mmCIF file with all atom_site columns, C-alpha atoms in Angstrom:
data_model
loop_
_atom_site.group_PDB
_atom_site.id
_atom_site.type_symbol
_atom_site.label_atom_id
_atom_site.label_alt_id
_atom_site.label_comp_id
_atom_site.label_asym_id
_atom_site.label_entity_id
_atom_site.label_seq_id
_atom_site.pdbx_PDB_ins_code
_atom_site.Cartn_x
_atom_site.Cartn_y
_atom_site.Cartn_z
_atom_site.occupancy
_atom_site.B_iso_or_equiv
_atom_site.pdbx_formal_charge
_atom_site.auth_seq_id
_atom_site.auth_comp_id
_atom_site.auth_asym_id
_atom_site.auth_atom_id
_atom_site.pdbx_PDB_model_num
ATOM 1   C CA . MET D 1 1   ? 80.107  131.137 92.392  1.00 55.00 ? 27  MET D CA 1
ATOM 2   C CA . PRO D 1 2   ? 78.292  133.081 95.094  1.00 65.00 ? 28  PRO D CA 1
ATOM 3   C CA . VAL D 1 3   ? 79.625  132.318 98.550  1.00 71.00 ? 29  VAL D CA 1
ATOM 4   C CA . LYS D 1 4   ? 77.248  132.639 101.493 1.00 74.00 ? 30  LYS D CA 1
ATOM 5   C CA . GLY D 1 5   ? 79.513  131.623 104.377 1.00 71.00 ? 31  GLY D CA 1
ATOM 6   C CA . ARG D 1 6   ? 82.457  133.590 105.719 1.00 91.00 ? 32  ARG D CA 1
ATOM 7   C CA . TYR D 1 7   ? 84.980  130.742 105.823 1.00 96.00 ? 33  TYR D CA 1
ATOM 8   C CA . LEU D 1 8   ? 86.096  127.822 103.661 1.00 96.00 ? 34  LEU D CA 1
ATOM 9   C CA . PHE D 1 9   ? 87.416  124.731 105.420 1.00 98.00 ? 35  PHE D CA 1
ATOM 10  C CA . THR D 1 10  ? 89.272  122.320 103.149 1.00 98.00 ? 36  THR D CA 1
ATOM 11  C CA . ALA D 1 11  ? 90.060  118.690 103.932 1.00 98.00 ? 37  ALA D CA 1
ATOM 12  C CA . SER D 1 12  ? 92.400  117.074 101.386 1.00 98.00 ? 38  SER D CA 1
ATOM 13  C CA . MET D 1 13  ? 93.813  113.556 101.326 1.00 98.00 ? 39  MET D CA 1
ATOM 14  C CA . ASP D 1 14  ? 94.948  110.564 99.353  1.00 98.00 ? 40  ASP D CA 1
ATOM 15  C CA . ILE D 1 15  ? 93.532  107.052 99.498  1.00 98.00 ? 41  ILE D CA 1
ATOM 16  C CA . PRO D 1 16  ? 95.024  103.788 98.167  1.00 98.00 ? 42  PRO D CA 1
ATOM 17  C CA . VAL D 1 17  ? 93.466  102.689 94.867  1.00 97.00 ? 43  VAL D CA 1
ATOM 18  C CA . GLU D 1 18  ? 92.112  99.500  96.445  1.00 97.00 ? 44  GLU D CA 1
ATOM 19  C CA . GLN D 1 19  ? 90.129  101.604 98.979  1.00 97.00 ? 45  GLN D CA 1
ATOM 20  C CA . GLU D 1 20  ? 88.966  104.282 96.515  1.00 97.00 ? 46  GLU D CA 1
ATOM 21  C CA . ALA D 1 21  ? 85.488  102.850 95.780  1.00 98.00 ? 47  ALA D CA 1
ATOM 22  C CA . LEU D 1 22  ? 84.618  102.584 99.481  1.00 98.00 ? 48  LEU D CA 1
ATOM 23  C CA . PHE D 1 23  ? 86.123  106.032 100.129 1.00 98.00 ? 49  PHE D CA 1
ATOM 24  C CA . ASN D 1 24  ? 83.915  107.653 97.481  1.00 98.00 ? 50  ASN D CA 1
ATOM 25  C CA . GLU D 1 25  ? 80.786  105.732 98.499  1.00 97.00 ? 51  GLU D CA 1
ATOM 26  C CA . VAL D 1 26  ? 81.114  106.598 102.197 1.00 97.00 ? 52  VAL D CA 1
ATOM 27  C CA . TYR D 1 27  ? 82.112  110.213 101.484 1.00 96.00 ? 53  TYR D CA 1
ATOM 28  C CA . ASP D 1 28  ? 79.097  110.747 99.192  1.00 96.00 ? 54  ASP D CA 1
ATOM 29  C CA . THR D 1 29  ? 76.420  108.765 101.028 1.00 97.00 ? 55  THR D CA 1
ATOM 30  C CA . GLU D 1 30  ? 77.385  109.227 104.696 1.00 97.00 ? 56  GLU D CA 1
ATOM 31  C CA . HIS D 1 31  ? 80.184  111.650 105.531 1.00 96.00 ? 57  HIS D CA 1
ATOM 32  C CA . VAL D 1 32  ? 79.128  114.691 103.497 1.00 96.00 ? 58  VAL D CA 1
ATOM 33  C CA . PRO D 1 33  ? 75.388  114.336 104.256 1.00 97.00 ? 59  PRO D CA 1
ATOM 34  C CA . LEU D 1 34  ? 76.113  114.080 107.996 1.00 97.00 ? 60  LEU D CA 1
ATOM 35  C CA . LEU D 1 35  ? 78.458  117.090 108.041 1.00 97.00 ? 61  LEU D CA 1
ATOM 36  C CA . ASN D 1 36  ? 76.101  119.081 105.822 1.00 96.00 ? 62  ASN D CA 1
ATOM 37  C CA . LYS D 1 37  ? 73.495  118.886 108.616 1.00 97.00 ? 63  LYS D CA 1
ATOM 38  C CA . VAL D 1 38  ? 75.809  120.504 111.184 1.00 98.00 ? 64  VAL D CA 1
ATOM 39  C CA . PRO D 1 39  ? 74.552  123.970 112.174 1.00 98.00 ? 65  PRO D CA 1
ATOM 40  C CA . GLY D 1 40  ? 76.690  126.604 110.470 1.00 97.00 ? 66  GLY D CA 1
ATOM 41  C CA . VAL D 1 41  ? 77.652  124.453 107.480 1.00 97.00 ? 67  VAL D CA 1
ATOM 42  C CA . VAL D 1 42  ? 76.398  126.300 104.406 1.00 95.00 ? 68  VAL D CA 1
ATOM 43  C CA . SER D 1 43  ? 77.514  123.909 101.654 1.00 94.00 ? 69  SER D CA 1
ATOM 44  C CA . VAL D 1 44  ? 79.916  121.088 100.836 1.00 95.00 ? 70  VAL D CA 1
ATOM 45  C CA . ALA D 1 45  ? 81.587  120.214 97.527  1.00 95.00 ? 71  ALA D CA 1
ATOM 46  C CA . ARG D 1 46  ? 84.055  117.448 96.687  1.00 97.00 ? 72  ARG D CA 1
ATOM 47  C CA . PHE D 1 47  ? 86.898  117.665 94.199  1.00 97.00 ? 73  PHE D CA 1
ATOM 48  C CA . LYS D 1 48  ? 89.447  115.391 92.536  1.00 96.00 ? 74  LYS D CA 1
ATOM 49  C CA . ARG D 1 49  ? 92.762  116.827 91.401  1.00 93.00 ? 75  ARG D CA 1
ATOM 50  C CA . GLN D 1 50  ? 93.222  117.125 87.638  1.00 92.00 ? 76  GLN D CA 1
ATOM 51  C CA . GLU D 1 51  ? 96.271  117.817 85.504  1.00 89.00 ? 77  GLU D CA 1
ATOM 52  C CA . LEU D 1 52  ? 96.689  121.571 85.094  1.00 90.00 ? 78  LEU D CA 1
ATOM 53  C CA . THR D 1 53  ? 97.910  123.332 81.983  1.00 92.00 ? 79  THR D CA 1
ATOM 54  C CA . LEU D 1 54  ? 97.286  127.060 81.670  1.00 92.00 ? 80  LEU D CA 1
ATOM 55  C CA . ALA D 1 55  ? 98.460  130.133 79.839  1.00 95.00 ? 81  ALA D CA 1
ATOM 56  C CA . ILE D 1 56  ? 100.938 132.256 81.794  1.00 92.00 ? 82  ILE D CA 1
ATOM 57  C CA . GLY D 1 57  ? 103.030 135.019 80.267  1.00 92.00 ? 83  GLY D CA 1
ATOM 58  C CA . GLY D 1 58  ? 101.936 134.157 76.740  1.00 93.00 ? 84  GLY D CA 1
ATOM 59  C CA . GLU D 1 59  ? 102.823 130.465 76.891  1.00 94.00 ? 85  GLU D CA 1
ATOM 60  C CA . LEU D 1 60  ? 101.203 127.230 78.003  1.00 94.00 ? 86  LEU D CA 1
ATOM 61  C CA . ARG D 1 61  ? 102.636 125.727 81.159  1.00 92.00 ? 87  ARG D CA 1
ATOM 62  C CA . THR D 1 62  ? 101.848 122.481 82.911  1.00 91.00 ? 88  THR D CA 1
ATOM 63  C CA . ILE D 1 63  ? 101.859 123.021 86.650  1.00 88.00 ? 89  ILE D CA 1
ATOM 64  C CA . VAL D 1 64  ? 102.974 120.171 88.896  1.00 82.00 ? 90  VAL D CA 1
ATOM 65  C CA . VAL D 1 65  ? 102.631 120.550 92.657  1.00 85.00 ? 91  VAL D CA 1
ATOM 66  C CA . GLU D 1 66  ? 104.597 117.876 94.496  1.00 85.00 ? 92  GLU D CA 1
ATOM 67  C CA . ASP D 1 67  ? 102.633 115.764 96.984  1.00 92.00 ? 93  ASP D CA 1
ATOM 68  C CA . GLU D 1 68  ? 99.318  117.560 96.378  1.00 94.00 ? 94  GLU D CA 1
ATOM 69  C CA . PRO D 1 69  ? 96.513  115.267 97.636  1.00 97.00 ? 95  PRO D CA 1
ATOM 70  C CA . GLN D 1 70  ? 94.220  113.657 95.066  1.00 96.00 ? 96  GLN D CA 1
ATOM 71  C CA . TYR D 1 71  ? 90.902  114.432 96.809  1.00 97.00 ? 97  TYR D CA 1
ATOM 72  C CA . SER D 1 72  ? 89.553  117.533 98.530  1.00 97.00 ? 98  SER D CA 1
ATOM 73  C CA . ALA D 1 73  ? 86.289  118.546 100.131 1.00 97.00 ? 99  ALA D CA 1
ATOM 74  C CA . ILE D 1 74  ? 85.487  122.200 100.669 1.00 96.00 ? 100 ILE D CA 1
ATOM 75  C CA . TYR D 1 75  ? 83.067  123.093 103.436 1.00 97.00 ? 101 TYR D CA 1
ATOM 76  C CA . GLU D 1 76  ? 81.589  126.566 103.375 1.00 95.00 ? 102 GLU D CA 1
ATOM 77  C CA . VAL D 1 77  ? 81.002  127.476 107.039 1.00 96.00 ? 103 VAL D CA 1
ATOM 78  C CA . GLU D 1 78  ? 79.715  130.496 108.905 1.00 95.00 ? 104 GLU D CA 1
ATOM 79  C CA . SER D 1 79  ? 82.572  130.632 111.430 1.00 96.00 ? 105 SER D CA 1
ATOM 80  C CA . PRO D 1 80  ? 85.631  128.696 112.628 1.00 97.00 ? 106 PRO D CA 1
ATOM 81  C CA . ASP D 1 81  ? 83.557  127.533 115.617 1.00 97.00 ? 107 ASP D CA 1
ATOM 82  C CA . VAL D 1 82  ? 81.538  125.254 113.327 1.00 98.00 ? 108 VAL D CA 1
ATOM 83  C CA . ILE D 1 83  ? 84.419  122.814 112.823 1.00 98.00 ? 109 ILE D CA 1
ATOM 84  C CA . THR D 1 84  ? 85.136  122.592 116.559 1.00 98.00 ? 110 THR D CA 1
ATOM 85  C CA . SER D 1 85  ? 81.506  122.189 117.614 1.00 98.00 ? 111 SER D CA 1
ATOM 86  C CA . ASP D 1 86  ? 80.065  119.124 119.319 1.00 98.00 ? 112 ASP D CA 1
ATOM 87  C CA . ALA D 1 87  ? 77.745  118.662 116.324 1.00 98.00 ? 113 ALA D CA 1
ATOM 88  C CA . TRP D 1 88  ? 80.721  118.612 113.920 1.00 98.00 ? 114 TRP D CA 1
ATOM 89  C CA . MET D 1 89  ? 82.600  116.156 116.120 1.00 98.00 ? 115 MET D CA 1
ATOM 90  C CA . GLU D 1 90  ? 79.580  113.851 116.383 1.00 98.00 ? 116 GLU D CA 1
ATOM 91  C CA . ALA D 1 91  ? 78.949  113.944 112.623 1.00 97.00 ? 117 ALA D CA 1
ATOM 92  C CA . SER D 1 92  ? 82.602  113.347 111.733 1.00 96.00 ? 118 SER D CA 1
ATOM 93  C CA . GLU D 1 93  ? 82.748  110.324 114.045 1.00 97.00 ? 119 GLU D CA 1
ATOM 94  C CA . SER D 1 94  ? 79.534  108.728 112.733 1.00 96.00 ? 120 SER D CA 1
ATOM 95  C CA . GLY D 1 95  ? 78.983  106.047 110.127 1.00 96.00 ? 121 GLY D CA 1
ATOM 96  C CA . ARG D 1 96  ? 81.740  104.014 108.497 1.00 97.00 ? 122 ARG D CA 1
ATOM 97  C CA . TRP D 1 97  ? 84.137  106.946 108.030 1.00 96.00 ? 123 TRP D CA 1
ATOM 98  C CA . PRO D 1 98  ? 86.116  106.688 111.309 1.00 96.00 ? 124 PRO D CA 1
ATOM 99  C CA . SER D 1 99  ? 86.594  102.914 111.272 1.00 96.00 ? 125 SER D CA 1
ATOM 100 C CA . GLU D 1 100 ? 86.526  101.830 107.621 1.00 97.00 ? 126 GLU D CA 1
ATOM 101 C CA . VAL D 1 101 ? 87.848  104.837 105.680 1.00 97.00 ? 127 VAL D CA 1
ATOM 102 C CA . ARG D 1 102 ? 89.892  107.254 107.813 1.00 97.00 ? 128 ARG D CA 1
ATOM 103 C CA . PRO D 1 103 ? 92.550  104.634 108.711 1.00 97.00 ? 129 PRO D CA 1
ATOM 104 C CA . TYR D 1 104 ? 93.418  104.319 104.993 1.00 97.00 ? 130 TYR D CA 1
ATOM 105 C CA . THR D 1 105 ? 93.695  108.033 104.274 1.00 98.00 ? 131 THR D CA 1
ATOM 106 C CA . HIS D 1 106 ? 97.134  109.627 104.113 1.00 98.00 ? 132 HIS D CA 1
ATOM 107 C CA . ASN D 1 107 ? 98.805  112.852 102.991 1.00 98.00 ? 133 ASN D CA 1
ATOM 108 C CA . ARG D 1 108 ? 96.025  114.686 104.820 1.00 97.00 ? 134 ARG D CA 1
ATOM 109 C CA . ARG D 1 109 ? 95.887  118.474 104.787 1.00 97.00 ? 135 ARG D CA 1
ATOM 110 C CA . HIS D 1 110 ? 93.410  120.806 106.413 1.00 98.00 ? 136 HIS D CA 1
ATOM 111 C CA . THR D 1 111 ? 93.095  124.531 105.816 1.00 98.00 ? 137 THR D CA 1
ATOM 112 C CA . LEU D 1 112 ? 90.740  127.275 106.919 1.00 98.00 ? 138 LEU D CA 1
ATOM 113 C CA . ARG D 1 113 ? 90.380  130.425 104.855 1.00 96.00 ? 139 ARG D CA 1
ATOM 114 C CA . LYS D 1 114 ? 88.412  133.558 105.641 1.00 94.00 ? 140 LYS D CA 1
ATOM 115 C CA . ILE D 1 115 ? 86.540  135.036 102.695 1.00 90.00 ? 141 ILE D CA 1
ATOM 116 C CA . ILE D 1 116 ? 87.599  138.616 102.027 1.00 87.00 ? 142 ILE D CA 1
ATOM 117 C CA . LEU D 1 117 ? 84.639  140.823 101.268 1.00 79.00 ? 143 LEU D CA 1
ATOM 118 C CA . PRO D 1 118 ? 84.997  144.013 99.217  1.00 80.00 ? 144 PRO D CA 1
ATOM 119 C CA . GLY D 1 119 ? 86.677  146.666 101.338 1.00 77.00 ? 145 GLY D CA 1
ATOM 120 C CA . GLU D 1 120 ? 88.194  144.145 103.787 1.00 74.00 ? 146 GLU D CA 1
ATOM 121 C CA . SER D 1 121 ? 91.868  143.389 103.936 1.00 72.00 ? 147 SER D CA 1
ATOM 122 C CA . ASP D 1 122 ? 91.963  140.711 106.637 1.00 65.00 ? 148 ASP D CA 1
#
């Protein structure tokens, strides 16, 4: 997958089953489209955790990570300043997300990773 931005911001969380339909609707139809319009946001993709079995050392292993959130969104951004900008703040506080969805989210995790280009070490 070609990456155009220099950073990946990940927001991961869980949501109670009874709130899951609203969570997915608002995330797909409001939250992501609003944040995708923020200057410096290159792309956004959502993910749902799946069971993981892979081959390691010649054998199949099922990997279980305790307390790993069910849902994640990865935002490809040009710089760390994007996620602290006024535009980001306005977009993240718009629509039904702050009042109808965010209060039900839990086990939230946020990470920022810099993409290492060939020849870079940090």
